[in-house]
Every structure is written in structure tokens, then in C-alpha cells.
Coordinates of C-alpha atoms and ligand atoms in Angstrom, one line a residue:
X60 CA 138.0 123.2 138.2
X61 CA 139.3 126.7 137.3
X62 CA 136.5 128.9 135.8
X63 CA 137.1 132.1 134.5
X64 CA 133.7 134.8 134.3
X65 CA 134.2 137.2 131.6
X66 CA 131.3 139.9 132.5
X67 CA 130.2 143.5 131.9
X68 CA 128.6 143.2 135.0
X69 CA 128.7 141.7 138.6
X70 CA 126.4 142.6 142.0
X71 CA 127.0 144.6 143.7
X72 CA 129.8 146.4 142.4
X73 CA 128.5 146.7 139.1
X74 CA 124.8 145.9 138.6
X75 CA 122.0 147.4 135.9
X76 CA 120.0 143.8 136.6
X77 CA 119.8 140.4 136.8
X78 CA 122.9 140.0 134.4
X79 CA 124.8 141.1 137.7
X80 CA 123.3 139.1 140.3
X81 CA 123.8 135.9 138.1
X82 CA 127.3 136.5 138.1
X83 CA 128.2 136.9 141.5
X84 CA 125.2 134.2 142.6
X85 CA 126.9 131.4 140.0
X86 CA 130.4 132.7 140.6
X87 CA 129.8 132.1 145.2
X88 CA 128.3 128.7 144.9
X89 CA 130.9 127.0 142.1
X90 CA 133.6 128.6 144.5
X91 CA 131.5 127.2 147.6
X92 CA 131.8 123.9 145.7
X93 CA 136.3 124.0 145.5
X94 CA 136.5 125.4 142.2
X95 CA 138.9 127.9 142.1
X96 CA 136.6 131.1 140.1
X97 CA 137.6 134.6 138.6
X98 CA 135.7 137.2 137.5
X99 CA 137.0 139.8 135.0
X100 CA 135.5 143.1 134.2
X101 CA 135.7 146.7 133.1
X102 CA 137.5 149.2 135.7
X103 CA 134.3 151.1 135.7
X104 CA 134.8 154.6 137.1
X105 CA 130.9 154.6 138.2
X106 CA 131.2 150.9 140.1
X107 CA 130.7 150.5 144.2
X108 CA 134.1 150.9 145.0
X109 CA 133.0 150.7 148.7
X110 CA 131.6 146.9 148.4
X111 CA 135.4 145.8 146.8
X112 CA 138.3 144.6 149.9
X113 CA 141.9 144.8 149.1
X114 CA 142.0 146.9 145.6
X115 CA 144.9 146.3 144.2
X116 CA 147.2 147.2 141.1
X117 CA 148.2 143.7 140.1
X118 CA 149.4 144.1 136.7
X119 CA 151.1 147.4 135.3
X120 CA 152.0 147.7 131.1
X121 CA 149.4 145.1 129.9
X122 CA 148.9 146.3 125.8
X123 CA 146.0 145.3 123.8
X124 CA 145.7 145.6 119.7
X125 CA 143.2 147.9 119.2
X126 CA 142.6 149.2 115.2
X127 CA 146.0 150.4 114.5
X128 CA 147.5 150.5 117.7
X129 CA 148.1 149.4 121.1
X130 CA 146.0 150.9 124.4
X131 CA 147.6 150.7 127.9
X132 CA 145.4 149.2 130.7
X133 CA 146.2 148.3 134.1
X134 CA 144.8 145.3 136.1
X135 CA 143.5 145.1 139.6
X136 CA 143.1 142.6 141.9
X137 CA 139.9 143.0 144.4
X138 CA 137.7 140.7 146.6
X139 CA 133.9 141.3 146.4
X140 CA 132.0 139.4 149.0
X141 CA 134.7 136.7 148.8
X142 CA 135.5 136.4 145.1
X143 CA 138.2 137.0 143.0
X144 CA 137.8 139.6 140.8
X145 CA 140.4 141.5 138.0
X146 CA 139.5 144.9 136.5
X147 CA 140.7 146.5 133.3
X148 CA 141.4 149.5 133.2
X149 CA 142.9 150.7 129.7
X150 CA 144.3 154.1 129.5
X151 CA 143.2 156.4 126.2
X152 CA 141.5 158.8 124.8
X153 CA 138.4 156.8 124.3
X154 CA 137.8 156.6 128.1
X155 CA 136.5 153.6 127.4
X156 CA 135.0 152.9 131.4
X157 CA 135.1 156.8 132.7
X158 CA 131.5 157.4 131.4
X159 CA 129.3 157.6 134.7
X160 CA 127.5 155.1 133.7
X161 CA 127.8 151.1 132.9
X162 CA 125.7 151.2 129.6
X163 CA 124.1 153.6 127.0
X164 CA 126.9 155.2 125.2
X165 CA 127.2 155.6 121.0
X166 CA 130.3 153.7 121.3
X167 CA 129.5 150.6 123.8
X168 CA 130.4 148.2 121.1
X169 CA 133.5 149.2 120.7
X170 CA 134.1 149.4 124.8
X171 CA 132.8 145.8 125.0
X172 CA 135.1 144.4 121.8
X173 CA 138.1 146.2 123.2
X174 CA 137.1 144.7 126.6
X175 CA 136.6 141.6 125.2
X176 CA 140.1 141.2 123.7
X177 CA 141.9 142.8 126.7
X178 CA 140.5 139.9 128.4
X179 CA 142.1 137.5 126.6
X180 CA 145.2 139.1 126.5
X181 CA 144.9 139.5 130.1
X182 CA 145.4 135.4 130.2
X183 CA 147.4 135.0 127.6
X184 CA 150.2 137.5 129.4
X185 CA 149.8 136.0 133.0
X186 CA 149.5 132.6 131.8
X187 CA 146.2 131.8 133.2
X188 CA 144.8 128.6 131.5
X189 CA 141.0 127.6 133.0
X190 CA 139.2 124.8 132.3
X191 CA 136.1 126.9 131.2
X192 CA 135.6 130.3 130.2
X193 CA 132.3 131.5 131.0
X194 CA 131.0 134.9 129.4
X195 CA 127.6 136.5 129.0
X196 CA 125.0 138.3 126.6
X197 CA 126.2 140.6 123.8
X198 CA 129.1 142.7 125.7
X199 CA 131.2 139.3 125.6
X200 CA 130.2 137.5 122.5
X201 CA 133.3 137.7 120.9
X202 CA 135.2 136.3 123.2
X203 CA 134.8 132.6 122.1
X204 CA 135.3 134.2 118.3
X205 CA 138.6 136.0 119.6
X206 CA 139.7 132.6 121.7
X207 CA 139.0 130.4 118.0
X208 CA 140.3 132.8 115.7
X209 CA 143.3 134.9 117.5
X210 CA 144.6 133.0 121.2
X211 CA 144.1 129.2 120.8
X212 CA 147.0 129.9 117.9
X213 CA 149.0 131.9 120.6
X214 CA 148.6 129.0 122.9
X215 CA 145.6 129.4 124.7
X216 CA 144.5 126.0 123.6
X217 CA 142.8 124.3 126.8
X218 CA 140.0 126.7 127.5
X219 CA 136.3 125.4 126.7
X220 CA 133.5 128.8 126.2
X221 CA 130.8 128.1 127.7
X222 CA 128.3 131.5 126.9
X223 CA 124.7 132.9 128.7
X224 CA 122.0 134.3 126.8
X225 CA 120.8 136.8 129.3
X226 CA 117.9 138.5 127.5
X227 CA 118.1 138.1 123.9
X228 CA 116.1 142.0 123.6
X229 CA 119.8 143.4 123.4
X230 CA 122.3 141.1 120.8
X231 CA 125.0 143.8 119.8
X232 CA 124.3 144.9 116.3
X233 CA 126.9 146.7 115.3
X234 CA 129.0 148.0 112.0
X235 CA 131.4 145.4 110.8
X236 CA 134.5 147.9 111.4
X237 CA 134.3 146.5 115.0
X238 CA 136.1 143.0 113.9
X239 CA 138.9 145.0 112.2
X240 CA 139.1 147.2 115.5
X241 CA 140.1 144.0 117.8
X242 CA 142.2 142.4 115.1
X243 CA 139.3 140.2 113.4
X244 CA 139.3 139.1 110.1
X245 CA 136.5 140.9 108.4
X246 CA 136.1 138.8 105.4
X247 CA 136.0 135.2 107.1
X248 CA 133.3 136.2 109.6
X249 CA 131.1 138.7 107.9
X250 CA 129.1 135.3 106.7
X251 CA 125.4 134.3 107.3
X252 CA 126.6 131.3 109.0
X253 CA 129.5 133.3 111.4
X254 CA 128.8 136.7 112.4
X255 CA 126.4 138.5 110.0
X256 CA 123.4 139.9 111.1
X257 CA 120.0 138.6 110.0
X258 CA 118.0 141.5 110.2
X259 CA 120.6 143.9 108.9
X260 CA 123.0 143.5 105.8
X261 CA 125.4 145.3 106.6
X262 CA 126.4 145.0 110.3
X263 CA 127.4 141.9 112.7
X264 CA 126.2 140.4 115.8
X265 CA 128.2 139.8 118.6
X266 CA 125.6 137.7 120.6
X267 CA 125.4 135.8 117.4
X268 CA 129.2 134.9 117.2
X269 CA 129.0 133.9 121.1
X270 CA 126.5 131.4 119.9
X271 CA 128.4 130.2 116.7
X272 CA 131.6 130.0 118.5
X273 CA 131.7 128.7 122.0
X274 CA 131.3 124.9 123.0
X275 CA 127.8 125.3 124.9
X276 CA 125.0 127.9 125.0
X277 CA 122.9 128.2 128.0
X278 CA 119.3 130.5 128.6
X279 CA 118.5 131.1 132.0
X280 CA 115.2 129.5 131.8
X281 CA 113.8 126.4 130.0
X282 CA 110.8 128.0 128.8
X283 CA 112.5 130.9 127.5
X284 CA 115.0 128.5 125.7
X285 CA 112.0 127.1 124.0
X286 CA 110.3 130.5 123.2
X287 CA 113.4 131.8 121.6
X288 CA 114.5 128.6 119.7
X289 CA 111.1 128.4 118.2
X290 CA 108.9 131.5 118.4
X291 CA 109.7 135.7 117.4
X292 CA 111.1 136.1 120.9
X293 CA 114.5 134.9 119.5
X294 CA 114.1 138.4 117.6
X295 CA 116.0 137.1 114.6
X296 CA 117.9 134.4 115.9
X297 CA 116.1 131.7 116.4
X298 CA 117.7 129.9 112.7
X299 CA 121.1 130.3 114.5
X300 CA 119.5 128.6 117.3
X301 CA 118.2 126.0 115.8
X302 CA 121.3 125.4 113.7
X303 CA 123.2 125.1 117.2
X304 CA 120.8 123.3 119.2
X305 CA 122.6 120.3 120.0
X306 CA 124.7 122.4 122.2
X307 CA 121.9 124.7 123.9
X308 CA 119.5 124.6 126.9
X309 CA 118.0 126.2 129.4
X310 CA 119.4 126.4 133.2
X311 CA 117.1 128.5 135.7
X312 CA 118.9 131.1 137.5
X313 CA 119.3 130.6 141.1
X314 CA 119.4 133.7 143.9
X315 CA 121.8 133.9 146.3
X316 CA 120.4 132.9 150.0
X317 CA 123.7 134.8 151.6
X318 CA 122.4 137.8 150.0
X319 CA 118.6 137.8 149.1
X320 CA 117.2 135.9 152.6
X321 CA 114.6 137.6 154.7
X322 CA 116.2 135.6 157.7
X323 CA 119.7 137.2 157.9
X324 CA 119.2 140.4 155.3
X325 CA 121.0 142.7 157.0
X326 CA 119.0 145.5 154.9
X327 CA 115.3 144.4 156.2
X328 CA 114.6 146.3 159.6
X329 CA 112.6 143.1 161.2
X330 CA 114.3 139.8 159.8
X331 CA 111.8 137.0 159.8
X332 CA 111.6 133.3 158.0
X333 CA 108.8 131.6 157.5
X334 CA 108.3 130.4 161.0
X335 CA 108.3 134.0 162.1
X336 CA 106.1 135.5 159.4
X337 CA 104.0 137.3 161.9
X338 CA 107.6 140.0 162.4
X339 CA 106.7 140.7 158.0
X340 CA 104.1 143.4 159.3
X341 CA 106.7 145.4 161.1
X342 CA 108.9 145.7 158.2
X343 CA 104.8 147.0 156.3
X344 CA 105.3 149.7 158.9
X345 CA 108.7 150.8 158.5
X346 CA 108.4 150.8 154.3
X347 CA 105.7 153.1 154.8
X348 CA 107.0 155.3 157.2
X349 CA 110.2 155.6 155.2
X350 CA 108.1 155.9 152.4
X351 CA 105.5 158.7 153.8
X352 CA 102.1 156.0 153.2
X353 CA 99.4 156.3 155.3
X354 CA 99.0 153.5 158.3
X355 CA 95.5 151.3 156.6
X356 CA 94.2 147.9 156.7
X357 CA 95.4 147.4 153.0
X358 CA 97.9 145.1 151.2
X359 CA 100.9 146.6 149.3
X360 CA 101.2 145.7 145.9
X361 CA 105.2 146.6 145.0
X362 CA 106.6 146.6 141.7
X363 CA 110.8 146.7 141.3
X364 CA 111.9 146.9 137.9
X365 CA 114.2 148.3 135.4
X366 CA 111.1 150.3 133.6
X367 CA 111.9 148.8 129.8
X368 CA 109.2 148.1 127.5
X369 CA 109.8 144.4 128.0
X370 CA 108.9 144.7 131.6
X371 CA 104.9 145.7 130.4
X372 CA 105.5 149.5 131.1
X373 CA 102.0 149.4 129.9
X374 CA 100.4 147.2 132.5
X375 CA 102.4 148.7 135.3
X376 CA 101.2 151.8 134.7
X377 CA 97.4 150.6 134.3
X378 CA 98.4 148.2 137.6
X379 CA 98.4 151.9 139.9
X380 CA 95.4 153.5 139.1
X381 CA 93.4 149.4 139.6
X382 CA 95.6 149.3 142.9
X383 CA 94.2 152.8 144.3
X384 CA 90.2 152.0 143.1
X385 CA 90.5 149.0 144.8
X386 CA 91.2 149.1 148.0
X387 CA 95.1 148.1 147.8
X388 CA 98.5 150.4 148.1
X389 CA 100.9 150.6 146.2
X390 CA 104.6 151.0 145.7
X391 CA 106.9 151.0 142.6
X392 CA 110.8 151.1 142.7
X393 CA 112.2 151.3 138.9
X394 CA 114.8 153.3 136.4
X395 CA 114.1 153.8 133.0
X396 CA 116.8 154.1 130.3
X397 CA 114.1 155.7 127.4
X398 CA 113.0 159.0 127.5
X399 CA 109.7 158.4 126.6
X400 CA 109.0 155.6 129.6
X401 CA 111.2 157.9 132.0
X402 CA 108.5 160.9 131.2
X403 CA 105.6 158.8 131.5
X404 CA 106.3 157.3 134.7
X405 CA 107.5 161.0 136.1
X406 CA 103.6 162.2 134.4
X407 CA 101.9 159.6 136.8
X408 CA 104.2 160.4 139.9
X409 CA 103.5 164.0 139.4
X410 CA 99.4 163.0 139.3
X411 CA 99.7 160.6 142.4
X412 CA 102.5 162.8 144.2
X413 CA 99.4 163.6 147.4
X414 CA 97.9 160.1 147.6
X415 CA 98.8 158.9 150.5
X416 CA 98.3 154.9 149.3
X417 CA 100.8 155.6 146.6
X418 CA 104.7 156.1 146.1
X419 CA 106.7 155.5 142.9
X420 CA 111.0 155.9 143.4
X421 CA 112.0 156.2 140.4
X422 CA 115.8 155.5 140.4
X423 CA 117.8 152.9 140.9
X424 CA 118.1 152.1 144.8
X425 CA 119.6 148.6 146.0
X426 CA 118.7 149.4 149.7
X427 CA 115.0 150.3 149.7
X428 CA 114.6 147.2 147.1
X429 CA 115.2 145.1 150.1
X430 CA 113.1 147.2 152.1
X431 CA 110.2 146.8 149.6
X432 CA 110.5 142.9 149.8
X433 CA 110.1 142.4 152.9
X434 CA 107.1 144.9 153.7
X435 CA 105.2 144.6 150.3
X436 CA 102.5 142.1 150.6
X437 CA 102.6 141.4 146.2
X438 CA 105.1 141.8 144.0
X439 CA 103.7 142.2 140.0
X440 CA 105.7 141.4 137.4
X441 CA 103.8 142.0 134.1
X442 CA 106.4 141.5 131.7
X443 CA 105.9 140.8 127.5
X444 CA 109.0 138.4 127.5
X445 CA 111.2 137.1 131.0
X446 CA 114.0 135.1 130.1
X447 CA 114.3 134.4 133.8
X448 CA 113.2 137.2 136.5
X449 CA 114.8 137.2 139.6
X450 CA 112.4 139.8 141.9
X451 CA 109.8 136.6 142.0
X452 CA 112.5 134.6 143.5
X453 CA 113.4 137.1 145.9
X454 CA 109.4 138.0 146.4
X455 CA 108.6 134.2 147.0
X456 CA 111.7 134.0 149.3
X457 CA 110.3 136.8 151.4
X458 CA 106.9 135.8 151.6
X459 CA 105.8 138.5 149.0
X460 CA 103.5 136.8 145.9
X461 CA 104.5 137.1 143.1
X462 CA 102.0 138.2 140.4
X463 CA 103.0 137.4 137.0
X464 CA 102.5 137.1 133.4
X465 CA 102.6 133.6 132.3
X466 CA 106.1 133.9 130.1
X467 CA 109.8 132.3 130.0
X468 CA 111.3 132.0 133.7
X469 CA 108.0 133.3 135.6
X470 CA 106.5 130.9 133.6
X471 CA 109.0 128.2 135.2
X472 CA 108.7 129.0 138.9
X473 CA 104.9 130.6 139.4
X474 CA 102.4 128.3 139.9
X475 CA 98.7 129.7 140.4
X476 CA 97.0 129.5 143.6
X477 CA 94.0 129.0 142.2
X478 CA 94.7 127.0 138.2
X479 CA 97.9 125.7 138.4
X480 CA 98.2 121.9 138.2
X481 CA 100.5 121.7 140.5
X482 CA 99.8 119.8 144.0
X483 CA 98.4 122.9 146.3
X484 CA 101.5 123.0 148.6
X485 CA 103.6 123.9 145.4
X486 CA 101.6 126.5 144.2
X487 CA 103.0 129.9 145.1
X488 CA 101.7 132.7 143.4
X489 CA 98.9 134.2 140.3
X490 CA 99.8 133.8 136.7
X491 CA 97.8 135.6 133.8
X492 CA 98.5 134.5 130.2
X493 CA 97.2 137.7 128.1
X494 CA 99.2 141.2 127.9
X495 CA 95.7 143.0 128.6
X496 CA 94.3 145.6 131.2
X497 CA 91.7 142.4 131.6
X498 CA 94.0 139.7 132.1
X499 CA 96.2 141.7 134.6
X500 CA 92.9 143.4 137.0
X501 CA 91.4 139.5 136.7
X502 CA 94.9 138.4 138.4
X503 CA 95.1 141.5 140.6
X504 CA 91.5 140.6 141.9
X505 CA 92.0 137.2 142.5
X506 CA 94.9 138.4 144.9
X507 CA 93.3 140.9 146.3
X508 CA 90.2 138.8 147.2
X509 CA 92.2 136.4 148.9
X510 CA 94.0 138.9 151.1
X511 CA 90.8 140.8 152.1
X512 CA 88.6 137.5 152.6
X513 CA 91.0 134.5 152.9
X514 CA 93.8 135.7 155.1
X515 CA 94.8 131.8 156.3
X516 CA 95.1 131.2 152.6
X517 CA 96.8 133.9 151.9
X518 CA 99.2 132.9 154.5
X519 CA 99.6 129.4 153.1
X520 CA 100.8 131.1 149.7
X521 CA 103.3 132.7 151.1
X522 CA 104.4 130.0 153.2
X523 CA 104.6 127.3 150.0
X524 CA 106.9 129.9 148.2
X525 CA 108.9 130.8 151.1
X526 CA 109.7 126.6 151.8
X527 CA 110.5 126.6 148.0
X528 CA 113.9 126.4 146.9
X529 CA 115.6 128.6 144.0
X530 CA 119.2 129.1 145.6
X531 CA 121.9 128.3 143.2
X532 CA 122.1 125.1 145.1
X533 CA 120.9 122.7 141.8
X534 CA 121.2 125.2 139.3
X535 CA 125.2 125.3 140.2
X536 CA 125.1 122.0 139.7
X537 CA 123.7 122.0 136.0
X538 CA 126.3 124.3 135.0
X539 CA 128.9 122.0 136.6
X540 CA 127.7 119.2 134.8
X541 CA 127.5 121.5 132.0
X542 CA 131.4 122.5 132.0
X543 CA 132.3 118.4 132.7
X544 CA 130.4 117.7 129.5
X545 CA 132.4 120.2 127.2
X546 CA 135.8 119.8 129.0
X547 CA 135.7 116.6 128.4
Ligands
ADP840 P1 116.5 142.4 134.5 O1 117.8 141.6 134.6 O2 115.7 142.2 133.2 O3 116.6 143.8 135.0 P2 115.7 140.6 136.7 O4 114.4 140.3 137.4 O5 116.4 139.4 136.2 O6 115.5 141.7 135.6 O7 116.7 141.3 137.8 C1 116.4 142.5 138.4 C2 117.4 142.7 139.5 O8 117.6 144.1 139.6 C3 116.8 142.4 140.9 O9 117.8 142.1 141.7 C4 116.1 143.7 141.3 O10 115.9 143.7 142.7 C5 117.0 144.7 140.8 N1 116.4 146.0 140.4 C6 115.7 146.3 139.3 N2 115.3 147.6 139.3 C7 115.8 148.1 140.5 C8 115.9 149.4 141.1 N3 115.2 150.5 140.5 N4 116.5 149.6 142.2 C9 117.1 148.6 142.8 N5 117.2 147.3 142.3 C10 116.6 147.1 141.2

């Protein structure tokens, strides 16, 4: 099958999160699998040029509508770790992709609109006709509109959109100039039924129009699926849902095993598996030396996160100060996009800055994630809403348990050591349902307990989420099956 990904983002070369990893982790197993797969995104100025082989200018004088007028781009051709990928870069004023960063600019509506429609054009001019088209969250909702509306007229008439809800938090609300901008006919889409925003009456949504327009509609979790189908965390869209839910469903997200894999990861000091879990201490002893903590007889609780409201900002915070009174250490790796979070989390480092059981990195640092994963004995993840998660996968993959709150994907794949249902062998980690300082220490104690006075169990946890499987292996099949069912 011939698959084309139409993304804002793709690991490594251009990651903020999860949205990234999925991308490149889908994208290598349906190529593992024979189907020929492209990825198309922005020609960010900001990307990891360093993780792309063979850049190349493969396409000179490609024009896209834009308002009034036509912009310029250029196309590349680059491999990144064995995939195809094209990158647009459109020449103009607006500098659409020369901004330093991926996201956060007044305008990134209009850069993911034009981005959208330059992708299309893209195909139309070099003739490429896949089976599926497979884009994701707000930045390429319009692309199944565009496809409808504009390109299956112009020929494009094969392609079937099959489109990710990533995190519903973020749906592209935006003035309803943007439709005129890409060539869009304002009138016929500004309806409750199409594109119009239900919160706002006078601005569209472009996660919306993904959802209205393409054939299927995946979430990257079941549970998530059914929380925003059915409960406020579809923040507004859970009518347009429900109106489209013969074609929707929830696939979990896979990690990549190539990438995230104690056993080969060439980022971990000490590789290990789960036969060799005895080497994890040594990798304990190089984060803290790299990270100036003090040698102890204590476990490491690690948090890696974008720092976002969603994530429970709140509960991490309250998570250090439990961690230091009781006997643990602790480590946090995040970024954070709002001022306000940025300045609390900078308030706390400053107050912790000589604790020698404490260190927070706050910026964005792929390496020393990987180091943190493999010496961190817990990884929490106290987050209001999940659609997925994909640090618990990678924590259960490198013997780290996961500690989470019981919502959409950590809902899904944590099972609680000591009230889960589940068979003992299958149960991999400790869940808390409430988003209280209670809930979280009651969950935090129950680990910690275990680690100071249960160490054989505490082995066994680590062990049952390390033999688990969350590689793309069936997932990748789900979305084939997927892409057979709306192709056909
Ligand atoms: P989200 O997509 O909401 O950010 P996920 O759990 O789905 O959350 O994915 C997070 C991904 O981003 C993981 O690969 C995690 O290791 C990575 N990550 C998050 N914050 C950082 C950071 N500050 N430095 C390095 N990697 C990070």
C-alpha cells in the first residue's frame, strides 16, 4: 500500500511530544511491513538537520494559492532513520517555518492551512496518488476538507483520509478568513455541521473539519476515545463525535523498540534487558553523577514531561516536596510553553537548587530523557487527561514503574500492583483515580513501601512491565486493517 503522513511533526527531526514519535514509530513498522510510506512536513529552520541523510532539493518552482496570490516553496527529499521524508519550504515574507521554534506563534494557523494546501499541491504536481493519506491533530485538519472540496475535482480522486486525534486540548480555533486564505469556500463550510466552531460563533475549527471530512478518525487510546465521545474531555466536540462515530475508534499508540529499548539504546551508559536488570544500578550511578545527586540508598522518582497544565503541573510540583520528606530522590526533566508554569517550576528549582536528593532540567533534552529512564527507579505521570502517554511505555520498557493517574491511555496500559484485576504477572505499575495531593502521596507510598521493604517484589514489577509488549507490532496492524477497511 502507498501511505502518505501529512505531519507538523516527526522524531527526531522535529519533535515537541508524542505527536512526533507516533509518526516516525507508525511510519517504520507500516514500511517494515512492504508498504511503501512518505512523510511530508514543514522545512523547519529549527529541525535536527543532523539526524536527516541525503538532504536533497527535489522539487524547484512548486506554487501554492495562498489569499490572493501564489508563494514559492521548494521540496526536499531526506531519509530520517530509514524513511522517506519531503519538506516544504515556501519562500515569503511570512517566513512561514524560519521562526526558531515548531509552535507558539500568533499566526500558526495560517502556517499550518498554508502547509496543509502546499501538501496537496505537492501531489497533485508530482503525480503522487496513495492509497491513504494519513494526517494528524489540528495543524492538518484541513487537509481531508482541501482533498473533498479543491483536489479530488483536480484529479486526486483515489486517496482515502484517514486522520489522528492526538490530544483534543489543542483543536485550531481560528478566524474564518483562514478558509478564504487556502482557497476555501467560506460560505459552504462556515456551518454547524462542517467547520464552525461550537464554543465560538464566529471562528472555525480545523480539528473539527478533519473529523467531518476524512473517511476514518482514530484516538490513540480506547479509553480516551470513550472519554472524549462521551464526557467534557472532548472540550466541545464530543456532538461532532457522536455524529461521526461510525467511523471512529481508538488504536493505542505503540513505541518504537529500535529506538526506545534499554537493550540496544545507544544513549543508556549500561544497556540491560530484563535478564540483566542487575546492570540498571549502574546507569542510577551515572544519572546522578551527571546530574550532581548525592550516592544514597534511595529510589529515584523521575518525571519527563512537557510541563502543561494537562500533565497535573499541580501534583508534580506537590510530588517533590513528598519525594524529599520521604526518603526518595528525585528528578524532573520538562519544558513549559506558559509563563506562569515556566516561573513556578524555576521558583521551586531556585528553592531546591542545594538539595543534594533533588534536580529539576527544565528544558527540552532528548539525550538525558534516555538517561533518566534507564537509572530512575519511578516514573510519575499525574496527568488530568492522557489521550495516550508514551513515557510509561518507555518507563515499563526500561524497568522504571510507572506511576499514574488512572485516565485515557495510562488508564489502558497501567495495571496496579496491588488493585488491579488483572492476573499478578500483568500488573505493571500504581494507578490513583483522584487529581488530589491524597490520592497521589497514597500511590507514592504504596511505591515507596514496596521498594524500601519488598525489594523481590519490586523486582517482579518491573520485570512483568518490561516482558510486556507495546511496540507498534499490533497496533500497526490496527491501522492497516484500518486503511483496508476505507480503501475498500
Ligand atoms: P505529549 O505528547 O503530551 O507531550 P507523550 O507522553 O505522548 O506526551 O510523549 C512525550 C514524549 O516527549 C516522550 O517521548 C518524552 O520522552 C518526550 N519528552 C517530553 N518532555 C521532554 C523533555 N523535556 N525533554 C526530552 N524529551 C521529552
Amino acid at each position: 500500500m502507498y501511505i502518505v503522513m501529512i505531519s507538523s511533526e516527526c522524531a527526531p527531526v522535529a519533535k515537541v511530544g508524542g505527536l512526533g514519535d507516533v509518526v516516525q514509530g507508525l511510519s517504520r513498522e507500516l514500511a517494515l511491513r512492504g508498504n511503501n510510506v512518505e512523510i511530508i512536513l514543514p522545512k523547519y529552520d529549527c529541525m535536527r538537520h543532523d539526524r536527516i541523510s541525503d538532504l536533497n532539493k527535489v522539487y524547484e518552482g512548486l506554487w501554492v494559492p495562498f489569499y490572493d496570490r501564489w508563494i514559492h516553496c521548494d521540496v526536499y527529499s531526506g531519509t530520517v532513520d530509514h524513511l522517506k521524508c519531503l519538506f516544504i519550504e515556501p519562500h515569503s515574507e511570512h517566513n512561514f517555518f524560519n521562526r526558531g521554534i515548531f509552535y507558539g506563534n500568533y499566526d500558526d494557523a495560517a502556517r499550518f492551512a498554508f502547509f496543509s494546501r502546499a501538501a496537496l499541491e505537492l501531489m497533485l504536481k508530482t503525480n503522487r496518488h496513495p492509497d491513504i493519506i494519513h494526517c494528524h491533530d489540528w495543524q492538518t485538519g484541513l487537509v481531508p476538507v482541501l482533498l473533498f472540496e479543491i483536489y479530488q475535482r483536480l484529479g486526486m480522486s483515489h486517496p482515502r483520509v484517514c486522520y489522528t486525534l492526538h490530544n483534543v486540548g489543542h483543536q485550531g480555533v481560528t478566524g474564518v478568513h483562514i478558509l478564504k486564505q487556502v482557497g476555501l469556500n467560506q460560505n459552504h463550510l462556515f456551518t454547524a455541521d462542517r467547520l464552525k466552531d461550537h464554543t465560538y460563533n464566529n471562528a472555525i475549527n480545523l480539528m473539527k473539519g478533519g473529523i467531518v471530512f476524512s473517511n476514518f478518525v482514530t484516538t490513540v487510546s480506547p479509553t480516551y476515545a470513550n472519554e472524549i465521545h462521551y464526557t467534557e474531555l472532548g472540550k466541545g466536540l464530543q456532538t461532532t463525535l457522536q455524529q461521526h462515530s461510525g467511523k471512529f475508534g481508538g488504536v493505542l499508540n505503540g513505541i518504537d523498540y529500535s529506538v526506545w529499548n534499554s537493550e540496544i539504546d545507544p544513549l543508556v551508559p549500561h544497556q540491560y534487558g530484563v535478564h540483566t536488570l542487575n546492570e540498571k544500578v549502574k546507569n542510577k550511578t551515572a544519572l546522578r553523577e551527571r546530574l550532581m545527586l548525592q550516592p544514597d540508598f534511595k529510589p529515584i522518582i523521575a518525571v519527563v514531561s512537557r510541563l502543561d497544565a494537562q500533565k497535573g503541573t499541580h501534583l508534580i510540583l506537590h510530588s517533590i516536596f513528598y519525594a524529599l520528606q520521604n526518603r526518595a530522590q528525585f528528578v524532573l526533566l520538562g519544558s513549559a510553553s506558559e509563563p506562569h508554569i515556566n516561573a513556578q517550576f524555576w521558583d521551586v528549582k531556585r528553592r531546591v537548587n542545594d538539595n543534594p536528593d533533588c534536580h529539576l532540567e527544565l528544558s527540552y533534552n532528548e539525550e538525558l530523557a534516555h538517561l533518566i529512564y534507564a537509572g530512575a527507579d519511578m516514573i510519575l505521570i499525574p496527568s488530568i487527561y492522557e489521550p495516550c502517554g508514551l513515557t510509561q511505555l518507555i518507563g515499563l520498557k526500561y524497568g522504571t514503574v510507572p506511576i499514574v493517574r488512572r485516565t485515557g491511555g495510562l488508564a489502558d496500559t497501567v495495571f496496579d500492583a496491588n488493585y488491579s484485576d488483572r492476573p499478578f504477572e500483568e500488573r505493571n505499575g500504581y494507578v490513583f483515580n483522584d487529581l488530589d495531593n491524597q490520592a497521589l502521596e497514597s500511590a507514592l507510598s504504596r511505591a515507596l513501601g514496596l521498594w524500601y521493604k519488598y525489594p523481590r517484589y519490586f523486582r517482579q514489577l518491573q520485570e512483568s512491565g518490561m516482558n510486556q509488549d507495546y511496540s507498534w507490532n499490533y497496533s500497526g496492524n490496527h491501522y492497516l486493517n484500518i486503511y483496508n477497511f476505507i480503501k475498500a
